[in-house]
Structures are given as structure tokens and as C-alpha cells.
mmCIF file of C-alpha atoms in Angstrom:
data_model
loop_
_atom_site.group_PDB
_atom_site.id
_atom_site.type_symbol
_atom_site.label_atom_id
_atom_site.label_comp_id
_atom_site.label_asym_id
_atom_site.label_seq_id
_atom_site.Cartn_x
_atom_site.Cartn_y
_atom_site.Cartn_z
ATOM 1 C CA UNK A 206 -52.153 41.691 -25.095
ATOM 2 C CA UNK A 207 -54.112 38.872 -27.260
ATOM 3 C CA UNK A 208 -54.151 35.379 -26.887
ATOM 4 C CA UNK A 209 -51.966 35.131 -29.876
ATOM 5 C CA UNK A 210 -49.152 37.781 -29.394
ATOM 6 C CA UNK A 211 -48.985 35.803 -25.946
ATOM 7 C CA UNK A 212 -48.770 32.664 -27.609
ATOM 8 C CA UNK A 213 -46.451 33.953 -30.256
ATOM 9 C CA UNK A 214 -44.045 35.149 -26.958
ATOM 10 C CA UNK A 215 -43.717 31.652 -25.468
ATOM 11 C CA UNK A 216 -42.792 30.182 -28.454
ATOM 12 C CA UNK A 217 -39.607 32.954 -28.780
ATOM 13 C CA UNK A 218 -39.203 32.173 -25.189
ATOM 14 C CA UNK A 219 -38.809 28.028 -25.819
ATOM 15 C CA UNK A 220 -36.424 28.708 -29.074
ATOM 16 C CA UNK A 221 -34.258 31.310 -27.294
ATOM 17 C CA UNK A 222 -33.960 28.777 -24.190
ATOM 18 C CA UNK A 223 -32.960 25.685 -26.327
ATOM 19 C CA UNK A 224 -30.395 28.062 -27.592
ATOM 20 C CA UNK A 225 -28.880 28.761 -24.688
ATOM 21 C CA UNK A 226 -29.073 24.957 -23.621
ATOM 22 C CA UNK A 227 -27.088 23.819 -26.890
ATOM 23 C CA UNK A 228 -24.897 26.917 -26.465
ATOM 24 C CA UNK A 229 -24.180 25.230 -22.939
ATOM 25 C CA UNK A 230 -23.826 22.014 -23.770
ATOM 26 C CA UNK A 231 -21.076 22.600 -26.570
ATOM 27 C CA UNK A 232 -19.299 25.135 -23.935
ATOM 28 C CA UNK A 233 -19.500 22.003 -21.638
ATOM 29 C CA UNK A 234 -18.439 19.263 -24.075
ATOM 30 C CA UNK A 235 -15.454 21.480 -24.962
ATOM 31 C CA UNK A 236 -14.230 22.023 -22.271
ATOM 32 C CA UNK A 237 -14.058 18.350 -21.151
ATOM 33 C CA UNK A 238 -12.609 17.079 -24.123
ATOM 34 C CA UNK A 239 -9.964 19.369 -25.785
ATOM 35 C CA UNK A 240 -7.323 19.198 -22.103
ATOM 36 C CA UNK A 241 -8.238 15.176 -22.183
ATOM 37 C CA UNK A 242 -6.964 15.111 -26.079
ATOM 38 C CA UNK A 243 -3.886 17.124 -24.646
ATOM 39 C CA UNK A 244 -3.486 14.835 -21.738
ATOM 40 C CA UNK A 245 0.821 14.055 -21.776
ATOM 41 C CA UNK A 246 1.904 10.421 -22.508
ATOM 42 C CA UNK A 247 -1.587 9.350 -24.768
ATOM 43 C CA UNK A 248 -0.073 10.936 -27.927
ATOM 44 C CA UNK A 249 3.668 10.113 -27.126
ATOM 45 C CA UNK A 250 5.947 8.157 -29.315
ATOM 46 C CA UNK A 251 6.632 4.780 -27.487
ATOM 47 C CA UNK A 252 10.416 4.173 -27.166
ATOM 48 C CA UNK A 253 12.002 1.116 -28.923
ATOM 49 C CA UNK A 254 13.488 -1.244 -26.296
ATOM 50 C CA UNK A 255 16.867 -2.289 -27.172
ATOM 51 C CA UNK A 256 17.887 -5.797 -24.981
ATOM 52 C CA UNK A 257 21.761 -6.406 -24.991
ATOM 53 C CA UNK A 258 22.190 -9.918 -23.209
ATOM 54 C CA UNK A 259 25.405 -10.853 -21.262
ATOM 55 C CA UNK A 260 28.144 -13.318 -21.561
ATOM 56 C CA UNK A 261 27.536 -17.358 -22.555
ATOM 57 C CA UNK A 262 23.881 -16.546 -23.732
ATOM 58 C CA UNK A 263 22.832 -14.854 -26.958
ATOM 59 C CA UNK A 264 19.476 -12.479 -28.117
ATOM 60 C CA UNK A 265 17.076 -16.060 -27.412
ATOM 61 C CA UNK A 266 17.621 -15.474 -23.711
ATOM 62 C CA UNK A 267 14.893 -12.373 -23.645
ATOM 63 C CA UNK A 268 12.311 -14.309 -25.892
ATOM 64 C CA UNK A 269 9.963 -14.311 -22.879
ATOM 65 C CA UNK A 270 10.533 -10.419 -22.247
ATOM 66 C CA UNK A 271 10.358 -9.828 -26.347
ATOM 67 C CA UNK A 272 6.936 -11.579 -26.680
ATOM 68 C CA UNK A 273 5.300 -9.533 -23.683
ATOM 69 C CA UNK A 274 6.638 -6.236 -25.213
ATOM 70 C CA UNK A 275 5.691 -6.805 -28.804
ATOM 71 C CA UNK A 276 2.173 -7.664 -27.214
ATOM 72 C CA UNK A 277 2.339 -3.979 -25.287
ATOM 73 C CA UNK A 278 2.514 -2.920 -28.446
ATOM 74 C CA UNK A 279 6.220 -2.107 -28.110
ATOM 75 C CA UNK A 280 9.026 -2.502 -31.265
ATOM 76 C CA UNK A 281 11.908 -4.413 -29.706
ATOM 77 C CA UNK A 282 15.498 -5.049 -30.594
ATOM 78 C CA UNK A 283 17.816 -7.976 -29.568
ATOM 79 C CA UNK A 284 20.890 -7.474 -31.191
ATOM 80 C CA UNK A 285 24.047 -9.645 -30.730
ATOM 81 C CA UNK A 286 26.540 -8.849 -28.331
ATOM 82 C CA UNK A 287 29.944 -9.655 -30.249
ATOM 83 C CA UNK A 288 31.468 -10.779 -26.256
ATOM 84 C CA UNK A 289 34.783 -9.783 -27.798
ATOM 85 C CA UNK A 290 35.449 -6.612 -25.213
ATOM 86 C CA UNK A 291 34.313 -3.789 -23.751
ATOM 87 C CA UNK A 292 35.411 -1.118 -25.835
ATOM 88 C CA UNK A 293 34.701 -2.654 -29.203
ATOM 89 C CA UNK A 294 31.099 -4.625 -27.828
ATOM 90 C CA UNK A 295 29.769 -0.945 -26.951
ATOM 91 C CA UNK A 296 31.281 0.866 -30.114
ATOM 92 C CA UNK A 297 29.285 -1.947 -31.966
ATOM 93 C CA UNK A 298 25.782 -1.461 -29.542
ATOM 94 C CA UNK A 299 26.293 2.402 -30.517
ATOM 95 C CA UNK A 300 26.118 1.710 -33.683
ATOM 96 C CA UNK A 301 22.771 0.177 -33.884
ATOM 97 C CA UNK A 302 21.266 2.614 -31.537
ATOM 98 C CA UNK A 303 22.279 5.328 -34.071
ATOM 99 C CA UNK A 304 20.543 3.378 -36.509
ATOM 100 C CA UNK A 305 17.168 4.206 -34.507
ATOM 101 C CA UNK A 306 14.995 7.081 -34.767
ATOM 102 C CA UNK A 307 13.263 8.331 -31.691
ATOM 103 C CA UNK A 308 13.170 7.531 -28.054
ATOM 104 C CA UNK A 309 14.709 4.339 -26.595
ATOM 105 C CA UNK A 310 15.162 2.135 -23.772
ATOM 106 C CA UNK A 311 18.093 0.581 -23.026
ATOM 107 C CA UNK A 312 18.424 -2.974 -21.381
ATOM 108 C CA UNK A 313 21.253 -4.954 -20.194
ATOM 109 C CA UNK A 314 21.517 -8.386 -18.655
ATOM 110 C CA UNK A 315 24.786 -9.737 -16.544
ATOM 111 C CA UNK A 316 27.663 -8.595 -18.911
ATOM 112 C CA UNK A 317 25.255 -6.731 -20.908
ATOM 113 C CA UNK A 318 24.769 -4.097 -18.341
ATOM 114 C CA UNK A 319 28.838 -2.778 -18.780
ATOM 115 C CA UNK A 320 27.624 -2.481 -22.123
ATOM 116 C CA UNK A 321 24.910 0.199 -22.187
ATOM 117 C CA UNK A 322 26.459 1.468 -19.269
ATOM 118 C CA UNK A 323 29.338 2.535 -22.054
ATOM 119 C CA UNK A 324 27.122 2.323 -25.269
ATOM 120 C CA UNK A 325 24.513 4.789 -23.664
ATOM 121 C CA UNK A 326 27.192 7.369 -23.300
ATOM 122 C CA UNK A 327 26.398 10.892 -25.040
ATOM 123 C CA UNK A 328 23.519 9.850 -26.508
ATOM 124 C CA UNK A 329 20.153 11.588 -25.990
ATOM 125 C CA UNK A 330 17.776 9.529 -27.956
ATOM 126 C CA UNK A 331 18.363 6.528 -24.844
ATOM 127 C CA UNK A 332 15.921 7.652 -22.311
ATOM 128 C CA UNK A 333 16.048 5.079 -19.740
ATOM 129 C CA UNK A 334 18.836 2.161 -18.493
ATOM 130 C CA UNK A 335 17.337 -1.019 -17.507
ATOM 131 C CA UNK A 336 19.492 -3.534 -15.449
ATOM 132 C CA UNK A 337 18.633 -6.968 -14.836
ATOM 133 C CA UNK A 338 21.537 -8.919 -12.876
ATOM 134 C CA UNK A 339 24.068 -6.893 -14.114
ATOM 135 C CA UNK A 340 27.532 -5.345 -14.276
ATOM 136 C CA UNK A 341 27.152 -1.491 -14.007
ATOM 137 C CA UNK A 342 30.961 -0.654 -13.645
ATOM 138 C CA UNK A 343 31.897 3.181 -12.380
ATOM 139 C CA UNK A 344 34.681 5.149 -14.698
ATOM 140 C CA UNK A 345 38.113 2.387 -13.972
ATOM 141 C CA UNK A 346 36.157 -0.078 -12.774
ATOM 142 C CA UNK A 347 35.979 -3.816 -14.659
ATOM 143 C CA UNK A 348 34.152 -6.754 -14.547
ATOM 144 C CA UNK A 349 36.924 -8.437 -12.505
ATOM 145 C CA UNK A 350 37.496 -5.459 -10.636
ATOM 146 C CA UNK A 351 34.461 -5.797 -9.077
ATOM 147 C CA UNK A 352 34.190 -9.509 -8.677
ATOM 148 C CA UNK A 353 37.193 -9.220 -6.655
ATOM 149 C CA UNK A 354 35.145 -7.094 -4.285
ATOM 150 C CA UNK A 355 32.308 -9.211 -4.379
ATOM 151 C CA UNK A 356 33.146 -12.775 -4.975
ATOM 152 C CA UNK A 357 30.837 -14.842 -6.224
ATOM 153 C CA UNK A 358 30.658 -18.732 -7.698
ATOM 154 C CA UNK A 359 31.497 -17.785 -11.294
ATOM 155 C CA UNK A 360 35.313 -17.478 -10.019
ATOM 156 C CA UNK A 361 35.868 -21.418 -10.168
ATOM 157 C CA UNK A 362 32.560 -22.326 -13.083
ATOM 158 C CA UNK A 363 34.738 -21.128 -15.817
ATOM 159 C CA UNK A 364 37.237 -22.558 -18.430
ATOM 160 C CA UNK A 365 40.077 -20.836 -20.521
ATOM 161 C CA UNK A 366 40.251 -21.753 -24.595
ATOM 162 C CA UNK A 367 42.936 -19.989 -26.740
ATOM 163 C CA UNK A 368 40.800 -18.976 -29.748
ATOM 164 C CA UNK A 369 42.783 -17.340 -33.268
ATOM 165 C CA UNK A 370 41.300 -15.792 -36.130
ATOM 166 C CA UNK A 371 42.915 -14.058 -39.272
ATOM 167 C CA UNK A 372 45.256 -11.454 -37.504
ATOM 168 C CA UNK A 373 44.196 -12.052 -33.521
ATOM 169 C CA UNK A 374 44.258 -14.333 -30.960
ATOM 170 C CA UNK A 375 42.892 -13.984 -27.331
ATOM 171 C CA UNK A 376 41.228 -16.214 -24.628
ATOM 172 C CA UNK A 377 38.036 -17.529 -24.735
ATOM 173 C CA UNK A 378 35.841 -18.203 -21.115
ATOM 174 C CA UNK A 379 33.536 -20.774 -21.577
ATOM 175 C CA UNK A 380 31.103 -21.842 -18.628
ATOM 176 C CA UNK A 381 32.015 -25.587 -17.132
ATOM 177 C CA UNK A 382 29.324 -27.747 -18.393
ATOM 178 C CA UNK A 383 28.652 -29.094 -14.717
ATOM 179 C CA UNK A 384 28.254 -25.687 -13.399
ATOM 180 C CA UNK A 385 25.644 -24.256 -15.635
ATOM 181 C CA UNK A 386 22.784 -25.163 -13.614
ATOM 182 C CA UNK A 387 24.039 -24.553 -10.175
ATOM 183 C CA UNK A 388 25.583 -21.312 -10.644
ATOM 184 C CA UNK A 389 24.117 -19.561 -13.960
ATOM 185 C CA UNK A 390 20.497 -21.373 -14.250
ATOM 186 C CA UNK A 391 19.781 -22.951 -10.843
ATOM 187 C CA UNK A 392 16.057 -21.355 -10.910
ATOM 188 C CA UNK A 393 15.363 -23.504 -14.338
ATOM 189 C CA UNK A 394 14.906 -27.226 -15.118
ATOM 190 C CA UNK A 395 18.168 -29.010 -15.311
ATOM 191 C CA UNK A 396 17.115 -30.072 -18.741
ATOM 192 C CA UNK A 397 16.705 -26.486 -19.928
ATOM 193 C CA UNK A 398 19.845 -25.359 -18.032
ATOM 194 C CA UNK A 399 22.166 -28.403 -19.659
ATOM 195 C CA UNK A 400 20.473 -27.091 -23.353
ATOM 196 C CA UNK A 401 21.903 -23.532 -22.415
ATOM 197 C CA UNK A 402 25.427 -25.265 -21.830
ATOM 198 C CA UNK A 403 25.234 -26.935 -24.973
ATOM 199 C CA UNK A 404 24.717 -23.587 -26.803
ATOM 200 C CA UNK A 405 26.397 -21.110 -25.070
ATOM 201 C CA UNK A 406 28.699 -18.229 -26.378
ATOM 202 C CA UNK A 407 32.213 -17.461 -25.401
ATOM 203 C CA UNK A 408 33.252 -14.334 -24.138
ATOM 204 C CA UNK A 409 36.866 -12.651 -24.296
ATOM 205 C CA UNK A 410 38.520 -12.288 -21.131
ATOM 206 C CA UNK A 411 38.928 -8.568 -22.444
ATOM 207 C CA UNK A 412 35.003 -8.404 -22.108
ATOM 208 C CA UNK A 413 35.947 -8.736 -18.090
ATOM 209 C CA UNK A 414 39.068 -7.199 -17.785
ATOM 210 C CA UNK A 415 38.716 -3.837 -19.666
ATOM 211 C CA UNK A 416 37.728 -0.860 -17.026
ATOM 212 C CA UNK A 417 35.304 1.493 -18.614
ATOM 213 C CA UNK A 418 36.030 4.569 -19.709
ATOM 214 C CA UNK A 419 32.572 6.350 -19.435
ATOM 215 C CA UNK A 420 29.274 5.543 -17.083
ATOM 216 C CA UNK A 421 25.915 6.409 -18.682
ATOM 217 C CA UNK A 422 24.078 5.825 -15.359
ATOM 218 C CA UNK A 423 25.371 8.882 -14.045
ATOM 219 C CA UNK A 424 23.423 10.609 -16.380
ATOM 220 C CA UNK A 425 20.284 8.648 -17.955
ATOM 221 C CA UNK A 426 17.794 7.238 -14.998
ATOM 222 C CA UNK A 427 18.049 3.771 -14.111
ATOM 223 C CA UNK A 428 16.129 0.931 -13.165
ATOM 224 C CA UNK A 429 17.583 -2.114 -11.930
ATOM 225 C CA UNK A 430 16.941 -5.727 -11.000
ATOM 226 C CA UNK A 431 18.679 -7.722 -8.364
ATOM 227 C CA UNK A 432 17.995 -11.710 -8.266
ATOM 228 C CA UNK A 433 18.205 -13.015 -4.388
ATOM 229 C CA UNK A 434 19.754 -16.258 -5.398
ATOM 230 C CA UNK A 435 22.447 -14.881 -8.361
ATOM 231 C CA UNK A 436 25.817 -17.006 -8.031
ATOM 232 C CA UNK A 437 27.247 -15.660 -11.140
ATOM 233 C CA UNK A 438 27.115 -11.916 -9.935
ATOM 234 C CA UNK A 439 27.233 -11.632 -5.964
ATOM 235 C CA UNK A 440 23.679 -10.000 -4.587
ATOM 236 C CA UNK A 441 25.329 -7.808 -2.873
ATOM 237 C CA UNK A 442 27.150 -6.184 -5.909
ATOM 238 C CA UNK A 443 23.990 -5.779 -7.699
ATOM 239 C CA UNK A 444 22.512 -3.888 -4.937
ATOM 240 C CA UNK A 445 25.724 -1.442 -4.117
ATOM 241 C CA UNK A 446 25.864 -0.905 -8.221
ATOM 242 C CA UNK A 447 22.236 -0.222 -8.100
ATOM 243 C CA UNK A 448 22.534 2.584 -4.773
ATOM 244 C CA UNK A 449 25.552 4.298 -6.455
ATOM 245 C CA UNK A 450 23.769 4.566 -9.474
ATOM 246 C CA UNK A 451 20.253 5.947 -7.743
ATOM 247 C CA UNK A 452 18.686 3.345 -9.490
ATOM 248 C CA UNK A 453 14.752 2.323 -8.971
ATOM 249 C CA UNK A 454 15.542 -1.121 -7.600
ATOM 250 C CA UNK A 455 13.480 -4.371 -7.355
ATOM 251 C CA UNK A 456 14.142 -7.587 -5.844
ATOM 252 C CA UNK A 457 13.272 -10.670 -6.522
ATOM 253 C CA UNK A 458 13.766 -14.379 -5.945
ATOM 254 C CA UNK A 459 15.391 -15.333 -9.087
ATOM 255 C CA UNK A 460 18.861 -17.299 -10.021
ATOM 256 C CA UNK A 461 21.131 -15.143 -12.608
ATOM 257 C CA UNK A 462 18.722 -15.950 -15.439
ATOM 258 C CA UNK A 463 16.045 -14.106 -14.609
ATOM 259 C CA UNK A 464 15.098 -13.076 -17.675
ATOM 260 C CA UNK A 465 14.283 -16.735 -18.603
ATOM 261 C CA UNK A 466 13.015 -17.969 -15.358
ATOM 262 C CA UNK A 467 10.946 -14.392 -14.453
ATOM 263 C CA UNK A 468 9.909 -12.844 -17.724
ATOM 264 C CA UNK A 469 7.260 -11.291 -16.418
ATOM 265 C CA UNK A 470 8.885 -9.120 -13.587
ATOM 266 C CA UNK A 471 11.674 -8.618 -15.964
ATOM 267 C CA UNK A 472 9.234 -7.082 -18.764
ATOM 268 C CA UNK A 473 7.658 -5.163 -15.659
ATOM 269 C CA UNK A 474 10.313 -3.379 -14.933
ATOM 270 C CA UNK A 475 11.726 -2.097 -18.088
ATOM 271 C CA UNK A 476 7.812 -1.077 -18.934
ATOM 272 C CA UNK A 477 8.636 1.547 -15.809
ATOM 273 C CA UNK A 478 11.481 2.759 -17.681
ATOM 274 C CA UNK A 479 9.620 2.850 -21.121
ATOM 275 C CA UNK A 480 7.034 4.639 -19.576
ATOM 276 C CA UNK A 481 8.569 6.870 -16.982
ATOM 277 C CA UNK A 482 8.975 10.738 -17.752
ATOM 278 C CA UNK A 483 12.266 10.682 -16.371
ATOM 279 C CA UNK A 484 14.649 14.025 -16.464
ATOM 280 C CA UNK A 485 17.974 14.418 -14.461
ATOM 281 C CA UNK A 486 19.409 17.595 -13.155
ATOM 282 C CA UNK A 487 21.915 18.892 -15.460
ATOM 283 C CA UNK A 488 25.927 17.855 -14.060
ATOM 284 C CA UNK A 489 23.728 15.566 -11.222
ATOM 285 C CA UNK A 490 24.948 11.926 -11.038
ATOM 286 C CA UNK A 491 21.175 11.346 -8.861
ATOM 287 C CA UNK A 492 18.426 10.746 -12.008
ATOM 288 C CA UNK A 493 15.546 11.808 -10.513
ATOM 289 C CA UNK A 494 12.031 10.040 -11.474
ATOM 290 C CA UNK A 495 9.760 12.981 -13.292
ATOM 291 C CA UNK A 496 5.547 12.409 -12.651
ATOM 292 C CA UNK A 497 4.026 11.055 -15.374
ATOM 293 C CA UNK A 498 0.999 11.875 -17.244
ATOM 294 C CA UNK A 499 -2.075 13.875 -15.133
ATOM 295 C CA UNK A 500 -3.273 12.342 -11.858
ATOM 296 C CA UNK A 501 -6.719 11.645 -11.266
ATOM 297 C CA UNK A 502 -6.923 14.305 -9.091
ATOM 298 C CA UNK A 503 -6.059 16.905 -11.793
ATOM 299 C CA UNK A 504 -8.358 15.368 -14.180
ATOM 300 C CA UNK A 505 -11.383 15.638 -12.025
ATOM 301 C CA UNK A 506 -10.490 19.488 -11.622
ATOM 302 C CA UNK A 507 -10.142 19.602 -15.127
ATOM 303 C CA UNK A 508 -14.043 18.104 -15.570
ATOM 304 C CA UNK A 509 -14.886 20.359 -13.058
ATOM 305 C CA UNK A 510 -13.569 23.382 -14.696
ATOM 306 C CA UNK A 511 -15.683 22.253 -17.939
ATOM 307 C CA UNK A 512 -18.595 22.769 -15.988
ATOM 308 C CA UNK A 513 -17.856 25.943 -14.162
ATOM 309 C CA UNK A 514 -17.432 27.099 -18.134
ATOM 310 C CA UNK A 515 -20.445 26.066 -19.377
ATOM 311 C CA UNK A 516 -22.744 27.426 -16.067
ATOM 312 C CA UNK A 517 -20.774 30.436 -16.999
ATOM 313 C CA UNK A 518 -22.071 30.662 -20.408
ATOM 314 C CA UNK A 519 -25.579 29.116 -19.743
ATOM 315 C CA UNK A 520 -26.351 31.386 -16.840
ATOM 316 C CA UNK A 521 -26.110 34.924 -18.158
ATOM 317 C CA UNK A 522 -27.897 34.027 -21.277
ATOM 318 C CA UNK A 523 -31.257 32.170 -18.898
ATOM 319 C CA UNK A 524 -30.791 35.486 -16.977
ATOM 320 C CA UNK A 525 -31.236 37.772 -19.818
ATOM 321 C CA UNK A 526 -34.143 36.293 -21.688
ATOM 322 C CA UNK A 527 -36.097 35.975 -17.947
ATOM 323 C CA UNK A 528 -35.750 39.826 -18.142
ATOM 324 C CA UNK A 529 -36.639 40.231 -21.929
ATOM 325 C CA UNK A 530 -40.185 38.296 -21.246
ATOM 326 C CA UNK A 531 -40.522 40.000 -18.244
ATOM 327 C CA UNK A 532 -40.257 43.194 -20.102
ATOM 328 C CA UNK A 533 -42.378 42.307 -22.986
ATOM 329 C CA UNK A 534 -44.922 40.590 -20.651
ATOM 330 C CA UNK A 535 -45.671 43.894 -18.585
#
């Protein structure tokens, strides 16, 4: 063999090897990066989170949860609560979900958790309940109803006002301006407390006294929120509503305002909901919590795997052309 056939040979031999490099590095690089671009929950359509507040507050109460949402990126909905009954507040709630398209997340505070709890009902675009000191009344069940069970301050903070419009007339429940802060808002300033007096909204007595007729926890997963130091809704009822309902339950040391005085757990929590895959068994009152997204465990094997698929390709193709220049060598 000359000098230059020999010659000639290594420089197939460097070409056909850079070949089989490239070849492995694209089998590599494709393997790694189509399953990440797959991976569940980076291409999913984040829920809108739909806040229903409760009874002698209106939408301003979640301004703190609203602002760390919106900055998650999350569109948010406050809309008012009419606090004119149970039946006809959630007929009014469905309505505005309906008006959304795509996933959502439903949140209730207080009064605002009977609500959703009714609102939610047959309706697959809500995902997720979210209760943050809150009714969550079983089929029969009321407000009062329950507050008989669980007795809490708000029996003796309120006051009764006749109130008429064109073709009705009911009763109004106003909160005693002296009891605002110590049993609704004793977790904020006294100033800030007295300024939700001054601007607080009625609600019917209906609101309290009608039983509902459906319960949308038994079917959509729940998360709920129970404030240590509530004295409008008894502790105690927040946590038996919350183990009926198989709800994922914090705790925290809060007043019945939480949603003003904690913001941030608040906005925690219903982040769990927006971003929980949660299923339930079909005709099971138990919502079970689904996992979410791919573990870093499975991720690594997924790397892994890319490898494996490129030595695959690499190797054969080295092995070959060694045995070609052998061949051609001899």
C-alpha cells in the first residue's frame, strides 16, 4: 500500500467517525428534549380563579389574594355576591362561571363558601373548591343550621333592618358596629376593622336560612382553610366541614378575615388547587389528590434513556468502520 492510498484511508476514517459523532449527538439531543417538551402541566391552560366573598364584605376583601395571582400570572375574577339568598346568589355565580371558557378554580370566603358549594354543582369546567373560613353546608343543611351546632360570637354581633324594594321586602343583617373588630376583624388594626364597618354589605337572612339543595364538594376536590382564632364561624365547624368534605386542610392563626390579614397563605392555598391534577372516583364523595407533573426521579430516567439511545446508535456505527479499516488495512 503507498504512502498516499494510506493517507487517503485515514482521512475516510476521520469523516466517517465525525459522522457517527453528529449522528450521536442529534440521537442524544432528541431524545432529551422531545419527552421534556411533552412534560404534563408546562403546556397546560392555567385555570381562571373565580373569588366569591361572604356576607358584610364585598370583591375589595381579596385585593391582597388578587394582586399575588395576577402576578403568578393568573386571570382572576371577583364578582359580587348579590347576599340576597342562597338559591338566587348561586344561580347568579353560575351564571358568570358559564360565561368562562376553560378550566377554573373556585373560591369562597365565610358565606361565600355555601355559594360555590351550590354554584359549582354540575359543572365540569370548575376544577377545584377553595375554602377559606367558610360555610360548606351538606344537602338540608343551612347557615343557621349549622351555627346552631357550632355556636360561635356572630349569634349576638348582628342587627335586623326591614329593607323593601319594588315588589319585595325581607330582613337585612347588618354587623353591630362595636363588634366588627372583636368578632369579624380582630387580627387587623382597629382602624382598618372600624373602615370595614363603615362599608359593609347587608345580607338577607334567606342567605342563612335557606338549606342547600346540592353539595359540589362531594364531587370536585377541595381545599380548605381554617383560621384558629375565627369568632364569626366556630373553628371547630370549619374543621368537621373540611373532614366530611375530604378536603386538603390548613391551619392557621388568623381571625375570620383571613384573606385580608393573611393574603399570602390564602393565595398559597388556592395556587394548590389551581395547580393540582386533581380527579375523583366516579359516584365517590372522597376527591382524591392526582400527582402532578413528572417527578425528578422520572426525569432523570428519562435523560438517562436519551443516552442509552444515542450509545445505541453511536456504538454499532464506531464498530463497523473499526472493521472496514481493518479490512482495507490488511
Amino acid at each position: 500500500m503507498t504512502a498516499s492510498s494510506g493517507s487517503g484511508i485515514r482521512r475516510i476514517t476521520q469523516r466517517l467517525l465525525i459522522a457517527a459523532a453528529g449522528c450521536a449527538v442529534t440521537a442524544l439531543c432528541t431524545a432529551t428534549v422531545v419527552p421534556a417538551a411533552a412534560d404534563g402541566g408546562t403546556g397546560t391552560k392555567k385555570p381562571t380563579i373565580v373569588l366569591v366573598h361572604g356576607a358584610f364584605a364585598d370583591g375589595s376583601s381579596w385585593n391582597g389574594v388578587i394582586e399575588r395571582l395576577e402576578r403568578r400570572g393568573y386571570t382572576v375574577m371577583a364578582p359580587a355576591n348579590p347576599l340576597r339568598g342562597l338559591y338566587s346568589d348561586s344561580a347568579y355565580i353560575a351564571s358568570v362561571l358559564k360565561s368562562i371558557k376553560g378550566p377554573v378554580v373556585l373560591a369562597g370566603h365565610s358565606y361565600g363558601g355555601a355559594v360555590i358549594s351550590t354554584a359549582a354543582a354540575g359543572n365540569p369546567q370548575v376544577k377545584s373548591l377553595v375554602y377559606i373560613s367558610a360555610l360548606m353546608p351538606d344537602v338540608g343543611e343551612s347557615g343557621m343550621s349549622l351555627s346552631a351546632r357550632f355556636p360561635s360570637a356572630l349569634g349576638t354581633a348582628t342587627t335586623s333592618v326591614p329593607y323593601q324594594t319594588t315588589g319585595a321586602s325581607g330582613t337585612d343583617l347588618y354587623l353591630k358596629r362595636d363588634k366588627v373588630h372583636p368578632v369579624f376583624a380582630a387580627c387587623l388594626p382597629a382602624g382598618q376593622a372600624n373602615l370595614l364597618a363603615d362599608t359593609q354589605r347587608p345580607a338577607a337572612t334567606a342567605a342563612f336560612s335557606e338549606t342547600a339543595k346540592v353539595a359540589a364538594w362531594k364531587d370536585i376536590p377541595s381545599w380548605a382553610l381554617v383560621g384558629r382564632q375565627d369568632k364569626t364561624i366556630n373553628p371547630d365547624q370549619e374543621r368537621f366541614e373540611a373532614k366530611r368534605a375530604h378536603s386538603h386542610t390548613v391551619e392557621i392563626d388568623t381571625c375570620h378575615v383571613s384573606l385580608i390579614a393573611r393574603p399570602d397563605a390564602v393565595t398559597d392555598l388556592i395556587l394548590q388547587a389551581a395547580t393540582a391534577n386533581s380527579s375523583t372516583t366516579a359516584g365517590s364523595a372522597r376527591p382524591t389528590l392526582a400527582d402532578t407533573g413528572t417527578s425528578g426521579r422520572s426525569t432523570g430516567t428519562v435523560i438517562l434513556g436519551g443516552i442509552t439511545t444515542a450509545s445505541l446508535v453511536a456504538g454499532p456505527a464506531l464498530l463497523l468502520l473499526g472493521r472496514r479499516m481493518r479490512r482495507r488495512t490488511h
